[in-house]
Amino acid sequence: MPTVTIVSQPGNPLSSVRLPWLMEIGGWVVFAVVAGVLAHRWWKRGEPSTAALLFIACFTMFWQEFYADWGAYLYYNPQLHLLPWGPGSFNTPNKPVYVLAGYGWFYAGAFPAILAVFAWARRRWPGAPYLLVLACTALVPFYLWNLLTADLASYLTNWYQYLHPIGPAIHTSKGGLPLLYPAFPFVLFAPLVVFSLDRRGADGRTWFERVCRVPAQGTAVAVRQVHRVVAWIVGLNVMYAVCLTIPLVLIRILFLPDNVYVP
């Protein structure tokens, strides 16, 4: 376990962190179990499943978390074990190690379920408006998943707080739990991913596989698999940046005030 990194800041606005082991140990246990299961299925099938590709690609998005957090005034409790990546421009000053594990299990838990429900709804109500089905099966469940497993859990345990809540929020003396922003635009990421996976080309490739020129066939299996993994990493990172990171950073730069703890 990494040692706690002390960062330069004007005191800690949060009270003592509660149940840190739940994420700092439990999160990595879940991460390892999910990774092991997906790797085993990959080995048996000879190719990565959609769940495996999502797990790898979403894990690589973790670096964007700290820039989006800066835009949202999210402040992690410095009592957590932190990455050696210290304060910098346009990123939140404290960066917990557990976030890396979270980017594996959080999306691995959400997307397979969302994709299954979306597919079921499309079969059950084939004449329903596409965007309505997408909103009901991807956007709303993803909002609730994020609220319950991330924001609400952290709000109760002081893993992090939003120090400048915007819009409707549950307020306390140490921060707040925003209910709409930055949840929106964040939750738009889920329907965009589902749409991208659902609307594949005639050759079965997603738009980002085509952009990255992943061959449909006729290439060595190992080479094509690596090519696909890279394409998914690029595609998911681009969609995440468009839905969350870039909007939050730009909105704060252009319209919102500074903050002493998240400068």
mmCIF file of N, CA, C and O in Angstrom, residues 128-205:
data_model
loop_
_atom_site.group_PDB
_atom_site.id
_atom_site.type_symbol
_atom_site.label_atom_id
_atom_site.label_comp_id
_atom_site.label_asym_id
_atom_site.label_seq_id
_atom_site.Cartn_x
_atom_site.Cartn_y
_atom_site.Cartn_z
ATOM 1 N N ALA A 128 -40.866 1.663 -29.951
ATOM 2 C CA ALA A 128 -40.640 2.804 -29.065
ATOM 3 C C ALA A 128 -39.560 3.720 -29.636
ATOM 4 O O ALA A 128 -38.617 3.245 -30.290
ATOM 5 N N PRO A 129 -39.675 5.043 -29.422
ATOM 6 C CA PRO A 129 -38.645 5.965 -29.919
ATOM 7 C C PRO A 129 -37.261 5.575 -29.400
ATOM 8 O O PRO A 129 -37.092 5.322 -28.201
ATOM 9 N N TYR A 130 -36.306 5.558 -30.284
ATOM 10 C CA TYR A 130 -34.954 5.093 -29.954
ATOM 11 C C TYR A 130 -34.347 5.908 -28.802
ATOM 12 O O TYR A 130 -33.800 5.348 -27.844
ATOM 13 N N LEU A 131 -34.449 7.233 -28.883
ATOM 14 C CA LEU A 131 -33.845 8.077 -27.855
ATOM 15 C C LEU A 131 -34.524 7.898 -26.507
ATOM 16 O O LEU A 131 -33.870 7.995 -25.456
ATOM 17 N N LEU A 132 -35.828 7.624 -26.510
ATOM 18 C CA LEU A 132 -36.538 7.391 -25.248
ATOM 19 C C LEU A 132 -36.046 6.108 -24.586
ATOM 20 O O LEU A 132 -35.797 6.074 -23.372
ATOM 21 N N VAL A 133 -35.903 5.063 -25.380
ATOM 22 C CA VAL A 133 -35.380 3.803 -24.845
ATOM 23 C C VAL A 133 -33.965 3.997 -24.318
ATOM 24 O O VAL A 133 -33.597 3.494 -23.248
ATOM 25 N N LEU A 134 -33.162 4.741 -25.053
ATOM 26 C CA LEU A 134 -31.779 5.003 -24.647
ATOM 27 C C LEU A 134 -31.738 5.760 -23.326
ATOM 28 O O LEU A 134 -30.930 5.450 -22.435
ATOM 29 N N ALA A 135 -32.620 6.743 -23.175
ATOM 30 C CA ALA A 135 -32.652 7.526 -21.942
ATOM 31 C C ALA A 135 -33.110 6.671 -20.755
ATOM 32 O O ALA A 135 -32.531 6.746 -19.666
ATOM 33 N N CYS A 136 -34.132 5.858 -20.966
ATOM 34 C CA CYS A 136 -34.688 5.059 -19.869
ATOM 35 C C CYS A 136 -33.783 3.914 -19.445
ATOM 36 O O CYS A 136 -33.786 3.522 -18.271
ATOM 37 N N THR A 137 -33.031 3.362 -20.373
ATOM 38 C CA THR A 137 -32.221 2.178 -20.061
ATOM 39 C C THR A 137 -30.745 2.485 -19.829
ATOM 40 O O THR A 137 -30.031 1.648 -19.263
ATOM 41 N N ALA A 138 -30.283 3.655 -20.260
ATOM 42 C CA ALA A 138 -28.865 3.992 -20.101
ATOM 43 C C ALA A 138 -28.671 5.216 -19.222
ATOM 44 O O ALA A 138 -27.945 5.171 -18.225
ATOM 45 N N LEU A 139 -29.306 6.328 -19.568
ATOM 46 C CA LEU A 139 -29.066 7.574 -18.852
ATOM 47 C C LEU A 139 -29.542 7.510 -17.404
ATOM 48 O O LEU A 139 -28.782 7.805 -16.471
ATOM 49 N N VAL A 140 -30.807 7.131 -17.192
ATOM 50 C CA VAL A 140 -31.361 7.110 -15.822
ATOM 51 C C VAL A 140 -30.655 6.085 -14.939
ATOM 52 O O VAL A 140 -30.244 6.411 -13.811
ATOM 53 N N PRO A 141 -30.483 4.824 -15.375
ATOM 54 C CA PRO A 141 -29.770 3.867 -14.522
ATOM 55 C C PRO A 141 -28.329 4.293 -14.207
ATOM 56 O O PRO A 141 -27.837 4.081 -13.105
ATOM 57 N N PHE A 142 -27.660 4.897 -15.189
ATOM 58 C CA PHE A 142 -26.284 5.326 -14.960
ATOM 59 C C PHE A 142 -26.232 6.463 -13.940
ATOM 60 O O PHE A 142 -25.323 6.521 -13.110
ATOM 61 N N TYR A 143 -27.212 7.352 -13.999
ATOM 62 C CA TYR A 143 -27.297 8.429 -13.008
ATOM 63 C C TYR A 143 -27.460 7.848 -11.608
ATOM 64 O O TYR A 143 -26.765 8.261 -10.662
ATOM 65 N N LEU A 144 -28.359 6.891 -11.455
ATOM 66 C CA LEU A 144 -28.598 6.290 -10.144
ATOM 67 C C LEU A 144 -27.384 5.493 -9.667
ATOM 68 O O LEU A 144 -27.033 5.527 -8.480
ATOM 69 N N TRP A 145 -26.737 4.776 -10.581
ATOM 70 C CA TRP A 145 -25.534 4.010 -10.241
ATOM 71 C C TRP A 145 -24.441 4.932 -9.711
ATOM 72 O O TRP A 145 -23.799 4.655 -8.704
ATOM 73 N N ASN A 146 -24.228 6.040 -10.403
ATOM 74 C CA ASN A 146 -23.208 6.997 -9.979
ATOM 75 C C ASN A 146 -23.575 7.653 -8.650
ATOM 76 O O ASN A 146 -22.729 7.825 -7.764
ATOM 77 N N LEU A 147 -24.843 8.007 -8.500
ATOM 78 C CA LEU A 147 -25.276 8.672 -7.271
ATOM 79 C C LEU A 147 -25.088 7.769 -6.059
ATOM 80 O O LEU A 147 -24.584 8.213 -5.015
ATOM 81 N N LEU A 148 -25.455 6.494 -6.189
ATOM 82 C CA LEU A 148 -25.434 5.592 -5.045
ATOM 83 C C LEU A 148 -24.048 5.039 -4.739
ATOM 84 O O LEU A 148 -23.649 4.942 -3.581
ATOM 85 N N THR A 149 -23.284 4.662 -5.779
ATOM 86 C CA THR A 149 -22.002 3.994 -5.544
ATOM 87 C C THR A 149 -20.828 4.950 -5.418
ATOM 88 O O THR A 149 -19.796 4.575 -4.855
ATOM 89 N N ALA A 150 -20.962 6.139 -5.928
ATOM 90 C CA ALA A 150 -19.839 7.085 -5.896
ATOM 91 C C ALA A 150 -20.159 8.295 -5.025
ATOM 92 O O ALA A 150 -19.615 8.445 -3.929
ATOM 93 N N ASP A 151 -21.037 9.159 -5.493
ATOM 94 C CA ASP A 151 -21.254 10.434 -4.803
ATOM 95 C C ASP A 151 -21.859 10.258 -3.420
ATOM 96 O O ASP A 151 -21.390 10.864 -2.452
ATOM 97 N N LEU A 152 -22.911 9.458 -3.287
ATOM 98 C CA LEU A 152 -23.550 9.312 -1.984
ATOM 99 C C LEU A 152 -22.637 8.596 -0.996
ATOM 100 O O LEU A 152 -22.518 9.006 0.168
ATOM 101 N N ALA A 153 -21.967 7.537 -1.450
ATOM 102 C CA ALA A 153 -21.046 6.815 -0.566
ATOM 103 C C ALA A 153 -19.933 7.728 -0.079
ATOM 104 O O ALA A 153 -19.576 7.737 1.111
ATOM 105 N N SER A 154 -19.365 8.522 -0.986
ATOM 106 C CA SER A 154 -18.276 9.425 -0.617
ATOM 107 C C SER A 154 -18.767 10.562 0.261
ATOM 108 O O SER A 154 -18.068 11.015 1.173
ATOM 109 N N TYR A 155 -19.983 11.024 0.012
ATOM 110 C CA TYR A 155 -20.579 12.090 0.817
ATOM 111 C C TYR A 155 -20.719 11.641 2.274
ATOM 112 O O TYR A 155 -20.441 12.410 3.207
ATOM 113 N N LEU A 156 -21.090 10.378 2.480
ATOM 114 C CA LEU A 156 -21.311 9.874 3.830
ATOM 115 C C LEU A 156 -20.007 9.509 4.537
ATOM 116 O O LEU A 156 -19.950 9.524 5.767
ATOM 117 N N THR A 157 -18.978 9.180 3.783
ATOM 118 C CA THR A 157 -17.726 8.723 4.381
ATOM 119 C C THR A 157 -16.621 9.773 4.378
ATOM 120 O O THR A 157 -15.555 9.542 4.931
ATOM 121 N N ASN A 158 -16.873 10.917 3.732
ATOM 122 C CA ASN A 158 -15.864 11.977 3.610
ATOM 123 C C ASN A 158 -14.670 11.567 2.766
ATOM 124 O O ASN A 158 -13.575 12.082 2.941
ATOM 125 N N TRP A 159 -14.871 10.632 1.829
ATOM 126 C CA TRP A 159 -13.789 10.340 0.885
ATOM 127 C C TRP A 159 -13.551 11.569 0.020
ATOM 128 O O TRP A 159 -12.419 11.885 -0.301
ATOM 129 N N TYR A 160 -14.621 12.243 -0.354
ATOM 130 C CA TYR A 160 -14.506 13.522 -1.046
ATOM 131 C C TYR A 160 -15.788 14.309 -0.846
ATOM 132 O O TYR A 160 -16.820 13.769 -0.427
ATOM 133 N N GLN A 161 -15.689 15.607 -1.101
ATOM 134 C CA GLN A 161 -16.849 16.490 -1.065
ATOM 135 C C GLN A 161 -16.724 17.488 -2.212
ATOM 136 O O GLN A 161 -15.630 17.769 -2.696
ATOM 137 N N TYR A 162 -17.862 18.009 -2.648
ATOM 138 C CA TYR A 162 -17.882 19.106 -3.613
ATOM 139 C C TYR A 162 -17.894 20.414 -2.827
ATOM 140 O O TYR A 162 -18.832 20.678 -2.063
ATOM 141 N N LEU A 163 -16.843 21.218 -2.987
ATOM 142 C CA LEU A 163 -16.693 22.412 -2.155
ATOM 143 C C LEU A 163 -17.370 23.640 -2.733
ATOM 144 O O LEU A 163 -17.382 24.691 -2.086
ATOM 145 N N HIS A 164 -17.923 23.525 -3.925
ATOM 146 C CA HIS A 164 -18.695 24.640 -4.496
ATOM 147 C C HIS A 164 -19.849 24.043 -5.304
ATOM 148 O O HIS A 164 -19.861 24.095 -6.530
ATOM 149 N N PRO A 165 -20.849 23.444 -4.593
ATOM 150 C CA PRO A 165 -21.952 22.797 -5.317
ATOM 151 C C PRO A 165 -22.702 23.799 -6.190
ATOM 152 O O PRO A 165 -22.938 24.935 -5.792
ATOM 153 N N ILE A 166 -23.079 23.356 -7.358
ATOM 154 C CA ILE A 166 -23.789 24.194 -8.307
ATOM 155 C C ILE A 166 -25.158 23.570 -8.586
ATOM 156 O O ILE A 166 -25.245 22.385 -8.910
ATOM 157 N N GLY A 167 -26.210 24.361 -8.454
ATOM 158 C CA GLY A 167 -27.548 23.857 -8.684
ATOM 159 C C GLY A 167 -28.080 23.112 -7.475
ATOM 160 O O GLY A 167 -27.549 23.220 -6.363
ATOM 161 N N PRO A 168 -29.139 22.312 -7.651
ATOM 162 C CA PRO A 168 -29.733 21.562 -6.538
ATOM 163 C C PRO A 168 -28.704 20.664 -5.866
ATOM 164 O O PRO A 168 -27.966 19.945 -6.533
ATOM 165 N N ALA A 169 -28.643 20.714 -4.539
ATOM 166 C CA ALA A 169 -27.643 19.938 -3.812
ATOM 167 C C ALA A 169 -28.071 19.765 -2.374
ATOM 168 O O ALA A 169 -28.900 20.532 -1.857
ATOM 169 N N ILE A 170 -27.508 18.756 -1.730
ATOM 170 C CA ILE A 170 -27.653 18.584 -0.283
ATOM 171 C C ILE A 170 -26.440 19.258 0.343
ATOM 172 O O ILE A 170 -25.305 18.852 0.102
ATOM 173 N N HIS A 171 -26.663 20.307 1.122
ATOM 174 C CA HIS A 171 -25.567 21.119 1.639
ATOM 175 C C HIS A 171 -25.243 20.761 3.097
ATOM 176 O O HIS A 171 -26.126 20.434 3.881
ATOM 177 N N THR A 172 -23.930 20.834 3.417
ATOM 178 C CA THR A 172 -23.470 20.713 4.795
ATOM 179 C C THR A 172 -22.391 21.763 5.014
ATOM 180 O O THR A 172 -21.990 22.474 4.089
ATOM 181 N N SER A 173 -21.891 21.831 6.242
ATOM 182 C CA SER A 173 -20.857 22.822 6.555
ATOM 183 C C SER A 173 -19.533 22.516 5.872
ATOM 184 O O SER A 173 -18.684 23.394 5.719
ATOM 185 N N LYS A 174 -19.328 21.265 5.453
ATOM 186 C CA LYS A 174 -18.038 20.881 4.864
ATOM 187 C C LYS A 174 -18.089 20.687 3.358
ATOM 188 O O LYS A 174 -17.075 20.411 2.730
ATOM 189 N N GLY A 175 -19.254 20.829 2.769
ATOM 190 C CA GLY A 175 -19.359 20.646 1.328
ATOM 191 C C GLY A 175 -20.782 20.324 0.941
ATOM 192 O O GLY A 175 -21.719 20.696 1.642
ATOM 193 N N GLY A 176 -20.940 19.625 -0.158
ATOM 194 C CA GLY A 176 -22.278 19.321 -0.602
ATOM 195 C C GLY A 176 -22.319 18.143 -1.539
ATOM 196 O O GLY A 176 -21.301 17.671 -2.046
ATOM 197 N N LEU A 177 -23.535 17.660 -1.760
ATOM 198 C CA LEU A 177 -23.786 16.570 -2.689
ATOM 199 C C LEU A 177 -24.661 17.110 -3.813
ATOM 200 O O LEU A 177 -25.880 17.195 -3.684
ATOM 201 N N PRO A 178 -24.052 17.516 -4.934
ATOM 202 C CA PRO A 178 -24.842 18.044 -6.052
ATOM 203 C C PRO A 178 -25.727 16.949 -6.651
ATOM 204 O O PRO A 178 -25.307 15.797 -6.760
ATOM 205 N N LEU A 179 -26.912 17.327 -7.041
ATOM 206 C CA LEU A 179 -27.858 16.361 -7.578
ATOM 207 C C LEU A 179 -27.968 16.400 -9.101
ATOM 208 O O LEU A 179 -28.388 15.428 -9.712
ATOM 209 N N LEU A 180 -27.594 17.530 -9.716
ATOM 210 C CA LEU A 180 -27.717 17.632 -11.169
ATOM 211 C C LEU A 180 -26.404 17.956 -11.881
ATOM 212 O O LEU A 180 -26.165 17.470 -12.986
ATOM 213 N N TYR A 181 -25.565 18.775 -11.272
ATOM 214 C CA TYR A 181 -24.300 19.154 -11.911
ATOM 215 C C TYR A 181 -23.163 18.841 -10.949
ATOM 216 O O TYR A 181 -23.210 19.269 -9.794
ATOM 217 N N PRO A 182 -22.189 18.031 -11.338
ATOM 218 C CA PRO A 182 -21.817 17.594 -12.697
ATOM 219 C C PRO A 182 -22.390 16.244 -13.127
ATOM 220 O O PRO A 182 -21.866 15.649 -14.067
ATOM 221 N N ALA A 183 -23.430 15.747 -12.421
ATOM 222 C CA ALA A 183 -24.032 14.489 -12.872
ATOM 223 C C ALA A 183 -24.461 14.596 -14.334
ATOM 224 O O ALA A 183 -24.299 13.659 -15.122
ATOM 225 N N PHE A 184 -25.004 15.747 -14.672
ATOM 226 C CA PHE A 184 -25.207 16.115 -16.071
ATOM 227 C C PHE A 184 -24.185 17.212 -16.352
ATOM 228 O O PHE A 184 -24.206 18.235 -15.675
ATOM 229 N N PRO A 185 -23.235 16.996 -17.227
ATOM 230 C CA PRO A 185 -23.267 16.119 -18.401
ATOM 231 C C PRO A 185 -22.662 14.726 -18.259
ATOM 232 O O PRO A 185 -22.650 13.970 -19.229
ATOM 233 N N PHE A 186 -22.166 14.360 -17.074
ATOM 234 C CA PHE A 186 -21.470 13.080 -16.921
ATOM 235 C C PHE A 186 -22.298 11.898 -17.418
ATOM 236 O O PHE A 186 -21.794 11.027 -18.134
ATOM 237 N N VAL A 187 -23.586 11.855 -17.044
ATOM 238 C CA VAL A 187 -24.376 10.675 -17.378
ATOM 239 C C VAL A 187 -24.657 10.538 -18.873
ATOM 240 O O VAL A 187 -25.107 9.494 -19.327
ATOM 241 N N LEU A 188 -24.385 11.588 -19.650
ATOM 242 C CA LEU A 188 -24.532 11.470 -21.101
ATOM 243 C C LEU A 188 -23.521 10.485 -21.689
ATOM 244 O O LEU A 188 -23.697 10.001 -22.812
ATOM 245 N N PHE A 189 -22.473 10.207 -20.935
ATOM 246 C CA PHE A 189 -21.458 9.264 -21.389
ATOM 247 C C PHE A 189 -22.056 7.878 -21.630
ATOM 248 O O PHE A 189 -21.713 7.208 -22.618
ATOM 249 N N ALA A 190 -22.964 7.437 -20.761
ATOM 250 C CA ALA A 190 -23.534 6.094 -20.888
ATOM 251 C C ALA A 190 -24.347 5.925 -22.160
ATOM 252 O O ALA A 190 -24.093 4.984 -22.925
ATOM 253 N N PRO A 191 -25.338 6.786 -22.437
ATOM 254 C CA PRO A 191 -26.068 6.604 -23.699
ATOM 255 C C PRO A 191 -25.196 6.767 -24.939
ATOM 256 O O PRO A 191 -25.440 6.119 -25.959
ATOM 257 N N LEU A 192 -24.153 7.607 -24.869
ATOM 258 C CA LEU A 192 -23.266 7.756 -26.019
ATOM 259 C C LEU A 192 -22.502 6.459 -26.273
ATOM 260 O O LEU A 192 -22.331 6.043 -27.426
ATOM 261 N N VAL A 193 -22.060 5.794 -25.203
ATOM 262 C CA VAL A 193 -21.351 4.526 -25.355
ATOM 263 C C VAL A 193 -22.298 3.457 -25.893
ATOM 264 O O VAL A 193 -21.960 2.715 -26.814
ATOM 265 N N VAL A 194 -23.495 3.376 -25.312
ATOM 266 C CA VAL A 194 -24.461 2.380 -25.766
ATOM 267 C C VAL A 194 -24.811 2.608 -27.236
ATOM 268 O O VAL A 194 -24.881 1.662 -28.028
ATOM 269 N N PHE A 195 -25.030 3.860 -27.611
ATOM 270 C CA PHE A 195 -25.324 4.193 -29.009
ATOM 271 C C PHE A 195 -24.170 3.758 -29.912
ATOM 272 O O PHE A 195 -24.387 3.188 -30.993
ATOM 273 N N SER A 196 -22.943 4.018 -29.492
ATOM 274 C CA SER A 196 -21.770 3.671 -30.294
ATOM 275 C C SER A 196 -21.632 2.168 -30.492
ATOM 276 O O SER A 196 -21.224 1.698 -31.560
ATOM 277 N N LEU A 197 -21.991 1.394 -29.458
ATOM 278 C CA LEU A 197 -21.882 -0.054 -29.556
ATOM 279 C C LEU A 197 -23.063 -0.660 -30.305
ATOM 280 O O LEU A 197 -22.930 -1.713 -30.942
ATOM 281 N N ASP A 198 -24.206 0.003 -30.237
ATOM 282 C CA ASP A 198 -25.396 -0.510 -30.897
ATOM 283 C C ASP A 198 -25.383 -0.225 -32.396
ATOM 284 O O ASP A 198 -25.800 -1.058 -33.204
ATOM 285 N N ARG A 199 -24.920 0.950 -32.776
ATOM 286 C CA ARG A 199 -24.925 1.344 -34.180
ATOM 287 C C ARG A 199 -23.592 1.011 -34.844
ATOM 288 O O ARG A 199 -22.810 1.885 -35.194
ATOM 289 N N ARG A 200 -23.333 -0.261 -34.973
ATOM 290 C CA ARG A 200 -22.109 -0.716 -35.637
ATOM 291 C C ARG A 200 -22.318 -0.742 -37.148
ATOM 292 O O ARG A 200 -23.454 -0.795 -37.625
ATOM 293 N N GLY A 201 -21.220 -0.739 -37.878
ATOM 294 C CA GLY A 201 -21.303 -0.825 -39.324
ATOM 295 C C GLY A 201 -21.658 -2.225 -39.778
ATOM 296 O O GLY A 201 -21.770 -3.161 -38.963
ATOM 297 N N ALA A 202 -21.828 -2.390 -41.086
ATOM 298 C CA ALA A 202 -22.167 -3.697 -41.645
ATOM 299 C C ALA A 202 -21.086 -4.736 -41.355
ATOM 300 O O ALA A 202 -21.358 -5.941 -41.312
ATOM 301 N N ASP A 203 -19.858 -4.279 -41.141
ATOM 302 C CA ASP A 203 -18.748 -5.187 -40.852
ATOM 303 C C ASP A 203 -18.605 -5.491 -39.367
ATOM 304 O O ASP A 203 -17.677 -6.177 -38.956
ATOM 305 N N GLY A 204 -19.531 -4.945 -38.550
ATOM 306 C CA GLY A 204 -19.504 -5.224 -37.114
ATOM 307 C C GLY A 204 -18.609 -4.320 -36.301
ATOM 308 O O GLY A 204 -18.504 -4.477 -35.086
ATOM 309 N N ARG A 205 -17.980 -3.346 -36.943
ATOM 310 C CA ARG A 205 -17.058 -2.459 -36.225
ATOM 311 C C ARG A 205 -17.790 -1.225 -35.712
ATOM 312 O O ARG A 205 -18.715 -0.717 -36.343
#
